[in-house]
mmCIF file of C-alpha atoms and ligand atoms in Angstrom:
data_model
loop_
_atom_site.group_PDB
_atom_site.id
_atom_site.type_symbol
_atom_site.label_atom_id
_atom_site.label_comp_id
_atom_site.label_asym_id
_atom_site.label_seq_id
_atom_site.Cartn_x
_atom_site.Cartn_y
_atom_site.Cartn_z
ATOM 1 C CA UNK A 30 11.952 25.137 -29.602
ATOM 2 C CA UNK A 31 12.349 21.819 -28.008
ATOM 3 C CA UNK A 32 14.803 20.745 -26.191
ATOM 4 C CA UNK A 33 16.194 23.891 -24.818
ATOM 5 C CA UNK A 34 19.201 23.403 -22.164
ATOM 6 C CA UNK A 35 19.017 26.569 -19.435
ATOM 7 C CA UNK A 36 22.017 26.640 -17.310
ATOM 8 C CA UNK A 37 21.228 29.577 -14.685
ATOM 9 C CA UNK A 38 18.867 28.163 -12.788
ATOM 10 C CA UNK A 39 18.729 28.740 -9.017
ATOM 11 C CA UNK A 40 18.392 26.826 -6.099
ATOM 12 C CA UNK A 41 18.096 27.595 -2.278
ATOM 13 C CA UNK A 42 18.761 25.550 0.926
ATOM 14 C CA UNK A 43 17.411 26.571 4.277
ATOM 15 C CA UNK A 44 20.571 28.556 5.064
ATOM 16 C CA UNK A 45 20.953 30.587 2.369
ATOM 17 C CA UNK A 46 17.561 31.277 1.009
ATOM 18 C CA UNK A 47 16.907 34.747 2.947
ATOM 19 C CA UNK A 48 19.812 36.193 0.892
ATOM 20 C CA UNK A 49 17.108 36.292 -1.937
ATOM 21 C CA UNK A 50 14.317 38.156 0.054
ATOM 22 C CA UNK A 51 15.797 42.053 -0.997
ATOM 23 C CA UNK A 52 15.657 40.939 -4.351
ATOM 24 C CA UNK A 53 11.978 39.700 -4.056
ATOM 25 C CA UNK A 54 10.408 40.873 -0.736
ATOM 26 C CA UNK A 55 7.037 42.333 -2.512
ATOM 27 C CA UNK A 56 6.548 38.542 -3.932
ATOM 28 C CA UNK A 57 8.173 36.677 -1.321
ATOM 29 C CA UNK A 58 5.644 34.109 -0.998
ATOM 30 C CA UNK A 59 6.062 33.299 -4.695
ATOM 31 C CA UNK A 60 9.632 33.209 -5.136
ATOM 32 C CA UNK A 61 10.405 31.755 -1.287
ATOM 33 C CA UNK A 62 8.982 28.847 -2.810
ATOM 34 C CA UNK A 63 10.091 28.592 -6.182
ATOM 35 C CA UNK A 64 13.892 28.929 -5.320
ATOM 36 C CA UNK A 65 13.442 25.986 -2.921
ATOM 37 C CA UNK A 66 11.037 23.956 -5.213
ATOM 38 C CA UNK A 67 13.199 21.567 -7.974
ATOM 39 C CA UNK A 68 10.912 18.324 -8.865
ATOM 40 C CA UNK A 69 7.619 20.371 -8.898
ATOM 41 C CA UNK A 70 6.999 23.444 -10.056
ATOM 42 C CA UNK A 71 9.993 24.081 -11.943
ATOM 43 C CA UNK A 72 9.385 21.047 -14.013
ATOM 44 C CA UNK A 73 6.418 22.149 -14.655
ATOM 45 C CA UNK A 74 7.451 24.898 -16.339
ATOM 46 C CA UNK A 75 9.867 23.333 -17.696
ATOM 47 C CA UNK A 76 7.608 20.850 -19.550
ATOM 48 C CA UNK A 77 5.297 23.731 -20.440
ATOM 49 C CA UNK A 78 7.984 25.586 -22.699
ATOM 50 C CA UNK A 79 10.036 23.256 -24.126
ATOM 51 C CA UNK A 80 12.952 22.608 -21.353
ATOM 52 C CA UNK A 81 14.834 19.556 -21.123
ATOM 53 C CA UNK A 82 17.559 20.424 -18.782
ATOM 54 C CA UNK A 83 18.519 22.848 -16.265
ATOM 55 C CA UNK A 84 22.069 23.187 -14.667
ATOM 56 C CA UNK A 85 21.091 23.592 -10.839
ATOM 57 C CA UNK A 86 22.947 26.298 -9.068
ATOM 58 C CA UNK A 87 22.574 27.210 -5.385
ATOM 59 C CA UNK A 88 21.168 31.325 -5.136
ATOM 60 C CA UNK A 89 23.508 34.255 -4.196
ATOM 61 C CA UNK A 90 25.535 35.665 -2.483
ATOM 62 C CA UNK A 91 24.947 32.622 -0.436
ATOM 63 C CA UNK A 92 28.131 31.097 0.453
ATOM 64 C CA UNK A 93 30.630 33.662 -0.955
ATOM 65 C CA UNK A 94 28.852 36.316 1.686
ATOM 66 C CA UNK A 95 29.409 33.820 4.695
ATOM 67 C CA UNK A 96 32.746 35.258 6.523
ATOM 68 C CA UNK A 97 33.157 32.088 9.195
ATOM 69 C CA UNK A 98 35.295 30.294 6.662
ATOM 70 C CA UNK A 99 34.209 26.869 8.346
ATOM 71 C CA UNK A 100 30.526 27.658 7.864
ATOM 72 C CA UNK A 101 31.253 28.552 4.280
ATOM 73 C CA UNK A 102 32.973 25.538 4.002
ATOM 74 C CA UNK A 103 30.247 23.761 5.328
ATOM 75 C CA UNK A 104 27.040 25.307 3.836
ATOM 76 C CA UNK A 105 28.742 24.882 0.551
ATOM 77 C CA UNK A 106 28.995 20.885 1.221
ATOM 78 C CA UNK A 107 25.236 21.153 2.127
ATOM 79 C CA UNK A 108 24.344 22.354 -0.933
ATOM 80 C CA UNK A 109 26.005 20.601 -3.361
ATOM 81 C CA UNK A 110 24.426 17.331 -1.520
ATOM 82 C CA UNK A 111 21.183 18.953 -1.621
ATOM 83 C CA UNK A 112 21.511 19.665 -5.575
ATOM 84 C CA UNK A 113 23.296 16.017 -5.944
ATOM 85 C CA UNK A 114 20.253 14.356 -4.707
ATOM 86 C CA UNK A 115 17.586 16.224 -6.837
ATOM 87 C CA UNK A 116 19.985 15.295 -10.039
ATOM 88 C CA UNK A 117 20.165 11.739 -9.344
ATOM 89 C CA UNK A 118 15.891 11.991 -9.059
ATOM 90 C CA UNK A 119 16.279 12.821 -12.567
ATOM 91 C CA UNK A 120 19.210 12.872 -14.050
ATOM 92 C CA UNK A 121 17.844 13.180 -17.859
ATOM 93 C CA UNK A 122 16.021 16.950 -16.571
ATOM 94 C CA UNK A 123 18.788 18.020 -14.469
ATOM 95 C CA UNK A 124 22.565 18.518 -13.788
ATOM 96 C CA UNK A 125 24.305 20.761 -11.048
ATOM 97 C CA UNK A 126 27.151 23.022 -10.851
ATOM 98 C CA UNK A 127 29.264 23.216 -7.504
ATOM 99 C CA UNK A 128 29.200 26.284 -4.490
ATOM 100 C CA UNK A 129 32.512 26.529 -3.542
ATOM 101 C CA UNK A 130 33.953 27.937 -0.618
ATOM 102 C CA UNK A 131 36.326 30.152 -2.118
ATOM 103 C CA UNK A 132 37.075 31.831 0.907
ATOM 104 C CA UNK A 133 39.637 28.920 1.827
ATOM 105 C CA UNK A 134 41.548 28.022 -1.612
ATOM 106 C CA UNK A 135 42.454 24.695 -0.781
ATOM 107 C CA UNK A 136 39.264 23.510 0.859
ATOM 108 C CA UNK A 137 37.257 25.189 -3.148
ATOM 109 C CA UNK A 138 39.927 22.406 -4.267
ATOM 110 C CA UNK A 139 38.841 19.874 -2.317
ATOM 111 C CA UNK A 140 34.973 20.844 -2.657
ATOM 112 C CA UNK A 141 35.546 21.090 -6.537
ATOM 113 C CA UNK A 142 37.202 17.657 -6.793
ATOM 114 C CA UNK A 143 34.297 16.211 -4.756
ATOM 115 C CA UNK A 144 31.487 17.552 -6.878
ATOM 116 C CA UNK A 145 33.384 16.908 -10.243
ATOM 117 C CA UNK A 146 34.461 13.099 -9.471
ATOM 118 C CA UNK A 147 32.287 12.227 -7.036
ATOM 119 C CA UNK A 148 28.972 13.443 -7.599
ATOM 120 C CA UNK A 149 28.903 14.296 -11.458
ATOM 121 C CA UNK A 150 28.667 17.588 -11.608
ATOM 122 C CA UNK A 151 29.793 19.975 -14.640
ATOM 123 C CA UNK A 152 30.973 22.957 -13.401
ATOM 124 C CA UNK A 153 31.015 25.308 -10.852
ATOM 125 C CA UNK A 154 29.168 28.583 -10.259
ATOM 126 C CA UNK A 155 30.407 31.047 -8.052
ATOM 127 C CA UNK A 156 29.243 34.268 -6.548
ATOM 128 C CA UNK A 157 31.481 36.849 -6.785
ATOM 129 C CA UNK A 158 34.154 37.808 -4.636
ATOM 130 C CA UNK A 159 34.490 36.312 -1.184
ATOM 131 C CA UNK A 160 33.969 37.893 2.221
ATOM 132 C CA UNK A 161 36.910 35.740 4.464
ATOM 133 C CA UNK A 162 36.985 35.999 8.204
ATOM 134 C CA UNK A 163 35.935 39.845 8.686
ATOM 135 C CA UNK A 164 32.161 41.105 6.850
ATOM 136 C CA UNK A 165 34.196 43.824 5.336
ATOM 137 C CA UNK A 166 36.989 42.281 3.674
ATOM 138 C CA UNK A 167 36.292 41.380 0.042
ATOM 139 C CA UNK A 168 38.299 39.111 -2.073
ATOM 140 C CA UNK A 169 38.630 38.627 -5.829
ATOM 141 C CA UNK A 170 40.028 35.407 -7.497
ATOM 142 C CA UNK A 171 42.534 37.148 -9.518
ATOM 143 C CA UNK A 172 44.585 36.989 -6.513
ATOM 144 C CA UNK A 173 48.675 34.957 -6.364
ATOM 145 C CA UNK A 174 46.591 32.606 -3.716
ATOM 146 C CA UNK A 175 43.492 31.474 -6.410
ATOM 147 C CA UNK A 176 46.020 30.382 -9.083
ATOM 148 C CA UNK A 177 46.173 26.718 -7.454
ATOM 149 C CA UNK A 178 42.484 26.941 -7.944
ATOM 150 C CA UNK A 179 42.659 27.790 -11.386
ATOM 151 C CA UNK A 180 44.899 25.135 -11.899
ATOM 152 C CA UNK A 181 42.888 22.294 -10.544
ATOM 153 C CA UNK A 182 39.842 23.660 -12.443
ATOM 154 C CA UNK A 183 41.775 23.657 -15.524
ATOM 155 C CA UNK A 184 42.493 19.907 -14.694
ATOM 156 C CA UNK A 185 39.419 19.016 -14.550
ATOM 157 C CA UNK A 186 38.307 20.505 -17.451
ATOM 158 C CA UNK A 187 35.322 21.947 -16.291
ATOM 159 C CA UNK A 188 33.487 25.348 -16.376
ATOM 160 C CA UNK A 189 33.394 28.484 -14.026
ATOM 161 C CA UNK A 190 30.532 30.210 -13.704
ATOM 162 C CA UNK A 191 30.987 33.635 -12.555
ATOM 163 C CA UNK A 192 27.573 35.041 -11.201
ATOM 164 C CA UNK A 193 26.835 38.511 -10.012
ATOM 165 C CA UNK A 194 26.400 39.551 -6.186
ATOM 166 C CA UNK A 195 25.999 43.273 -5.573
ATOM 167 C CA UNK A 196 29.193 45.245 -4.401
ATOM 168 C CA UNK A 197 30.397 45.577 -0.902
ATOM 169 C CA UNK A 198 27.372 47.954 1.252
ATOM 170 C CA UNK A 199 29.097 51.318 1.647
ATOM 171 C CA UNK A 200 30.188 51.647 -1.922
ATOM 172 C CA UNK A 201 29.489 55.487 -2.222
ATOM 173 C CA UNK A 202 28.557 55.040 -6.081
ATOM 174 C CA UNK A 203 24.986 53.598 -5.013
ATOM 175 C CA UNK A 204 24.012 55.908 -1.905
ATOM 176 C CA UNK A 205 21.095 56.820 -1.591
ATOM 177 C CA UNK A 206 19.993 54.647 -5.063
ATOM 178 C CA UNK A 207 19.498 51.742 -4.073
ATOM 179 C CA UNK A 208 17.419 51.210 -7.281
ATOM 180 C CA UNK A 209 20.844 50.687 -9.036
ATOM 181 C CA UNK A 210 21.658 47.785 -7.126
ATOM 182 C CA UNK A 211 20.960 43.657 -8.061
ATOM 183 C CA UNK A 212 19.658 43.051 -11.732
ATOM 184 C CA UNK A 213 19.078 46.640 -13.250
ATOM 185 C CA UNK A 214 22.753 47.662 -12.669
ATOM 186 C CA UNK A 215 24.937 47.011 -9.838
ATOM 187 C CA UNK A 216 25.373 43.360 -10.493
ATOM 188 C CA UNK A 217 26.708 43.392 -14.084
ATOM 189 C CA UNK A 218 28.794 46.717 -13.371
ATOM 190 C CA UNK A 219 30.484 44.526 -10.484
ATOM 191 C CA UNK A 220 30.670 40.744 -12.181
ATOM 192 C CA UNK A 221 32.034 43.029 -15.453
ATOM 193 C CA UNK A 222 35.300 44.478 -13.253
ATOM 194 C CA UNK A 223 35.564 40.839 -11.529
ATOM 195 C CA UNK A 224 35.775 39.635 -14.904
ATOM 196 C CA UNK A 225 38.242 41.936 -16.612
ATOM 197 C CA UNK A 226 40.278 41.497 -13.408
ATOM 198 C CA UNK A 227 40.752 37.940 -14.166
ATOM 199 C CA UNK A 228 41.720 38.613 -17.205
ATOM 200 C CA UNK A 229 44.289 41.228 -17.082
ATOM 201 C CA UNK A 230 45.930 39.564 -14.224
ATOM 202 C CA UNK A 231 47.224 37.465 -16.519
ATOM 203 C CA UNK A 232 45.539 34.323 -15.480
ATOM 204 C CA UNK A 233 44.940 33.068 -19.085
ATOM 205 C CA UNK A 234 48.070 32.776 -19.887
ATOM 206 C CA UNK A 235 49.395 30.737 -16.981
ATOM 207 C CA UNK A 236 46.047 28.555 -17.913
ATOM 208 C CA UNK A 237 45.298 28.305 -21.408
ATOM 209 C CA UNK A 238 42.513 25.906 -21.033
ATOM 210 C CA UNK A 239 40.260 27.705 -18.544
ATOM 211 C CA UNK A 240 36.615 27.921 -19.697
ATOM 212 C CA UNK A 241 34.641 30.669 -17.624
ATOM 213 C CA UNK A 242 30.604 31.454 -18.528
ATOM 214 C CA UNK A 243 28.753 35.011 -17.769
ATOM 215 C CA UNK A 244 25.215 35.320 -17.624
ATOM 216 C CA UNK A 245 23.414 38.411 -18.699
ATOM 217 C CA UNK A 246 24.782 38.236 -21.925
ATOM 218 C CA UNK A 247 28.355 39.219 -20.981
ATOM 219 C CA UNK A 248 27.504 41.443 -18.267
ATOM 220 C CA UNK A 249 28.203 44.388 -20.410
ATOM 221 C CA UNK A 250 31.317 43.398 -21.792
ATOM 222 C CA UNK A 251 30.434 42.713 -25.185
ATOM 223 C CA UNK A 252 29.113 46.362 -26.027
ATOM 224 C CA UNK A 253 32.225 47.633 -24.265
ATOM 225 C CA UNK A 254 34.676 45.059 -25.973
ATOM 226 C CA UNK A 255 36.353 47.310 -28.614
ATOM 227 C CA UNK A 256 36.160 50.693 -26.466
ATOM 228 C CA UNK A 257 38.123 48.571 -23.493
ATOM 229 C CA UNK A 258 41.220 47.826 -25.892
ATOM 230 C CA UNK A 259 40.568 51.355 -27.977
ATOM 231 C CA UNK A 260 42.532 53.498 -24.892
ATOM 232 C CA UNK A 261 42.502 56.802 -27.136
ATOM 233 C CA UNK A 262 43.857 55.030 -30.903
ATOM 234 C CA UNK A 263 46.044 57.487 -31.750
ATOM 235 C CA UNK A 264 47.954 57.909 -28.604
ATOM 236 C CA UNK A 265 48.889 54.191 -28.634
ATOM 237 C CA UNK A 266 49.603 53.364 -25.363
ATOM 238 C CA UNK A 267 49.284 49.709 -24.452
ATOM 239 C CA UNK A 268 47.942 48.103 -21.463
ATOM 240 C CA UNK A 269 50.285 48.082 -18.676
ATOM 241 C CA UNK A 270 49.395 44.455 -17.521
ATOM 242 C CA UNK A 271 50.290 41.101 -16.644
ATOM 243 C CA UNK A 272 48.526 39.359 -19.647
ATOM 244 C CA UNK A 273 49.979 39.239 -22.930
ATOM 245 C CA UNK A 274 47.244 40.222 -24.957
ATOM 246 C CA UNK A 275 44.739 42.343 -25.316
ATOM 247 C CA UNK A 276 40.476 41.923 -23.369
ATOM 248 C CA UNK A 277 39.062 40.960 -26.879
ATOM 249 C CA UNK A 278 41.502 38.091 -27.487
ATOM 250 C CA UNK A 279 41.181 36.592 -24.288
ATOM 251 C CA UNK A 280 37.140 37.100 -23.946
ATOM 252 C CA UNK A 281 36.446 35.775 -27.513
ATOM 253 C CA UNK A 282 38.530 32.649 -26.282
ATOM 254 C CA UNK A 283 37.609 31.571 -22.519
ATOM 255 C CA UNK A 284 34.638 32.778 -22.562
ATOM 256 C CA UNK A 285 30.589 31.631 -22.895
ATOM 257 C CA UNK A 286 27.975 33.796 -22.327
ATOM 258 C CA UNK A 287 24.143 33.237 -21.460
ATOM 259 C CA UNK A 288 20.852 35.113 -22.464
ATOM 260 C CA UNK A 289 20.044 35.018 -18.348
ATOM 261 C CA UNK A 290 17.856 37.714 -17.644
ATOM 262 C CA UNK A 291 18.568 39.895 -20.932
ATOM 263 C CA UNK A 292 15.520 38.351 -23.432
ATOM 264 C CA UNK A 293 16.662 41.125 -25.764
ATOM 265 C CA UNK A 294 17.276 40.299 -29.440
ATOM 266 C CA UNK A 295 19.654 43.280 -30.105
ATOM 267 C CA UNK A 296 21.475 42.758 -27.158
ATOM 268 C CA UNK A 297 21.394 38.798 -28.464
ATOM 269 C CA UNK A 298 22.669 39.416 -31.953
ATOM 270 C CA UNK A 299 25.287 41.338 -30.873
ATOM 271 C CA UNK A 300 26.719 38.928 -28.122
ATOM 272 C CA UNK A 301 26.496 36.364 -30.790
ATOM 273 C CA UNK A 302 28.338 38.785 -33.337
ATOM 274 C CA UNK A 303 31.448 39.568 -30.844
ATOM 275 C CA UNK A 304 31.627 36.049 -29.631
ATOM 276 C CA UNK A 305 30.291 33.879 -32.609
ATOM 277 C CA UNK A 306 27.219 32.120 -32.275
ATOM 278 C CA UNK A 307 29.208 28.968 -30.805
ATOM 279 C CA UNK A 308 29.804 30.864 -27.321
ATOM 280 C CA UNK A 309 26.238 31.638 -26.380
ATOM 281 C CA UNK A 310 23.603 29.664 -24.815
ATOM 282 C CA UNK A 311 19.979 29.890 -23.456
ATOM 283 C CA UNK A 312 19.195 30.761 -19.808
ATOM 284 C CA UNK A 313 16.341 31.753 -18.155
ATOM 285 C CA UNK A 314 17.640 32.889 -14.552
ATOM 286 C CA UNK A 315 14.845 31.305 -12.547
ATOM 287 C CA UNK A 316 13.524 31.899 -10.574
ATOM 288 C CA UNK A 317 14.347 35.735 -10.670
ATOM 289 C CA UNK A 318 13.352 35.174 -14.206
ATOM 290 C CA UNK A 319 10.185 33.490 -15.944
ATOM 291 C CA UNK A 320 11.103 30.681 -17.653
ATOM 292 C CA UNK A 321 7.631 31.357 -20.302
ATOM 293 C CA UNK A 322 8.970 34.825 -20.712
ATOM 294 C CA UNK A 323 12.265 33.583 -21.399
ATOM 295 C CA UNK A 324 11.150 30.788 -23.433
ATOM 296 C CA UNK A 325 8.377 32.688 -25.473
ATOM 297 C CA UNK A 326 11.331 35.677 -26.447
ATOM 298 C CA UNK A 327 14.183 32.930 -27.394
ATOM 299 C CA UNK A 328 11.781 30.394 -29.674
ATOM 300 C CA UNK A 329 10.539 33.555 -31.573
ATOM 301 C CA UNK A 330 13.823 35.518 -31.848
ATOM 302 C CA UNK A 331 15.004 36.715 -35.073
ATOM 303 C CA UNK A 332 17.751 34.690 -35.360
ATOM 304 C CA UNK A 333 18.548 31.578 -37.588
ATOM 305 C CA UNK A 334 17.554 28.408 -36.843
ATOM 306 C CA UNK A 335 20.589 27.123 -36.740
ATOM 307 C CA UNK A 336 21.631 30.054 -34.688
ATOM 308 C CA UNK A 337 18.492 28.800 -32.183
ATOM 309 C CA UNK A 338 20.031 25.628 -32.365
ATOM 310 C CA UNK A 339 23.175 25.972 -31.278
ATOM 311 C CA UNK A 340 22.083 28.581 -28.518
ATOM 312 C CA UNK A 341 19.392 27.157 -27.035
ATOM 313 C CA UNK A 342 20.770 23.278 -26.810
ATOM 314 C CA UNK A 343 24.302 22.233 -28.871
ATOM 315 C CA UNK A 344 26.848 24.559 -27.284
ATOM 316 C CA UNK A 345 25.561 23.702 -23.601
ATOM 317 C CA UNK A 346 25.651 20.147 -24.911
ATOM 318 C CA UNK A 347 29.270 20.469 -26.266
ATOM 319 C CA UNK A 348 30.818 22.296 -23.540
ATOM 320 C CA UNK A 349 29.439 20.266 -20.619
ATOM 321 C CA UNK A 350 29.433 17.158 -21.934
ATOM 322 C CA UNK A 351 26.327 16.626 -21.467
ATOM 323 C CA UNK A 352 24.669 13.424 -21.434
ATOM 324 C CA UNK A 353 21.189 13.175 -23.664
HETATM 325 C C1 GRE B 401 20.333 36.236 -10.007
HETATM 326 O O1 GRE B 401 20.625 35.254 -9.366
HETATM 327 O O2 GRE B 401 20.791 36.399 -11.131
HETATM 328 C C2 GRE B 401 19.403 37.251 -9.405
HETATM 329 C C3 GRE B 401 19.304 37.357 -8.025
HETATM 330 C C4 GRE B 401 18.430 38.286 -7.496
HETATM 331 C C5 GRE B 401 17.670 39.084 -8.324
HETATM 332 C C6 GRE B 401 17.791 38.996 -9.683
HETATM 333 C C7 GRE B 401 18.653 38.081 -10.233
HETATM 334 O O3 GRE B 401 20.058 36.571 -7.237
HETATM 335 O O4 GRE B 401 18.796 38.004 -11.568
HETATM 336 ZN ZN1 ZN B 402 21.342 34.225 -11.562
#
């Protein structure tokens, strides 16, 4: 397919590009590269299979992992300059979401406002809980303090991007496997609870309009969907929450998922058949990810091509207003 939007595409700056190395040390000086390449390479590949646009996102945990809330604060800037000046090289190949310092609420506000107004951009994509002030302390955005946050993104009318980052080191779950963290399990299990957190806290009904995205086609959530509001049928005991309703209603209606990193056409078919075929989109996850893998799995999928249509270019289109 031609055409194809892909809308988890990484980026790194000098700063934050060693946070990638664990996840790639045994091809380092392939992916070193690639994450820092944008007008080369990556359009290159691009080209080759059929990609007109990719949503630039800075790599992870990158800013959410820096503590000094000033640096944060001030790596984030750098980035979203960095990915502001590649877009305006070509702004028909690519578009960028914001980092955002969510350690320091009002400053994600500010940051937010900036890369919305000022520099164009359509979203944001964030990393996971923050680490403020202390390496240990971890923070999720379901939190009284983010709602002012929410608010302003709600505004703005723009979409959150929740990406993984591995849990907080220590977590005794993963001791002594540390095959179970990043991609093959650690960083859907986490981005899943971070998720469902957000939504049970209520959050969706102080803002009906919120949009959030999840990669990895849901992060597991979509599998889990009816067993998370099931809670033993017959006993018929309802969630003791803040939100009104139950996961399903609020996932089906805030949130977008992507194929990032999951070219698997069961996995696909059943995203699309929990969230309707309107809610998912194409994404390759680059450069953890090969966009001709990617690519060759989502033109040949067994899916309609109307289906491929709407995944792999109209929804992104539709809700990021995109340009082309
Ligand atoms: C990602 O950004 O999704 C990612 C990493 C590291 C390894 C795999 C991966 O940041 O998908
Ligand atoms: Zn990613």
């Amino acid at each position: 397919m031609q055409g194809k939007i892909a809308l988890e595409e990484h980026v790194a700056i000098e700063p934050t590009l060693s946070d990638s190395k664990v996840f790639g040390a045994h091809v380092w000086g392939d992916l070193g590269p690639r994450l820092i390449d944008v007008q080369d390479m990556r359009l290159r590949e691009m080209d080759s299979h059929g990609i007109e646009m990719m949503i630039l996102s800075l790599n992870a945990p990158a800013v959410q992992s820096i503590h000094d809330v000033k640096t944060a604060i001030a790596v984030a800037r750098q980035a979203n300059d960095v990915l502001a000046e590649h877009v305006a090289k070509r702004p028909a190949r690519f578009a960028a979401f914001a980092a955002l310092p969510m350690q320091d609420p009002d400053a994600a506000i500010t940051e937010l406002n900036r890369c919305v107004k000022e520099l164009g951009f359509v979203g944001a994509l964030v990393n996971g809980f923050s680490n403020i002030g202390t390496p240990d302390n971890v923070t999720y955005y379901d939190l009284p303090q983010y709602r002012p946050f929410w608010r302003a993104i709600e505004g703005l009318d723009v979409p959150f991007y929740l990406h993984p980052r591995n849990p907080q080191p220590g977590n005794p779950q993963f001791q002594g496997h540390n095959w179970l963290l990043g991609p093959n399990w650690a960083f859907s299990a986490e981005t899943a609870v971070h998720a469902l957190r957000l939504i049970g806290s209520g959050l969706f009904d102080e803002h009906p309009n919120l949009k959030l995205v999840l990669g990895h086609l849901g992060e597991g959530i979509p599998v889990q969907l009816w067993r998370i509001d099931g809670r033993n049928g017959w006993m018929k005991e309802p969630h003791r929450y803040p939100a009104k309703h139950g996961v399903g209603h609020y996932f089906r209606k805030h949130f977008h998922l992507t194929t990032s990193g999951n070219f698997h056409t069961p996995s696909l078919v059943n995203a699309m058949t929990e969230m309707g075929a309107d809610r998912v989109m194409f994404s390759v996850d680059w450069p953890f990810e090969d966009v001709g893998q990617g690519c060759d799995w989502f033109d040949k999928a067994a899916i309609s091509e109307a289906e491929r249509a709407k995944v792999g270019r109209d929804n992104a289109v539709k809700l990021f207003k995109l340009k082309i």
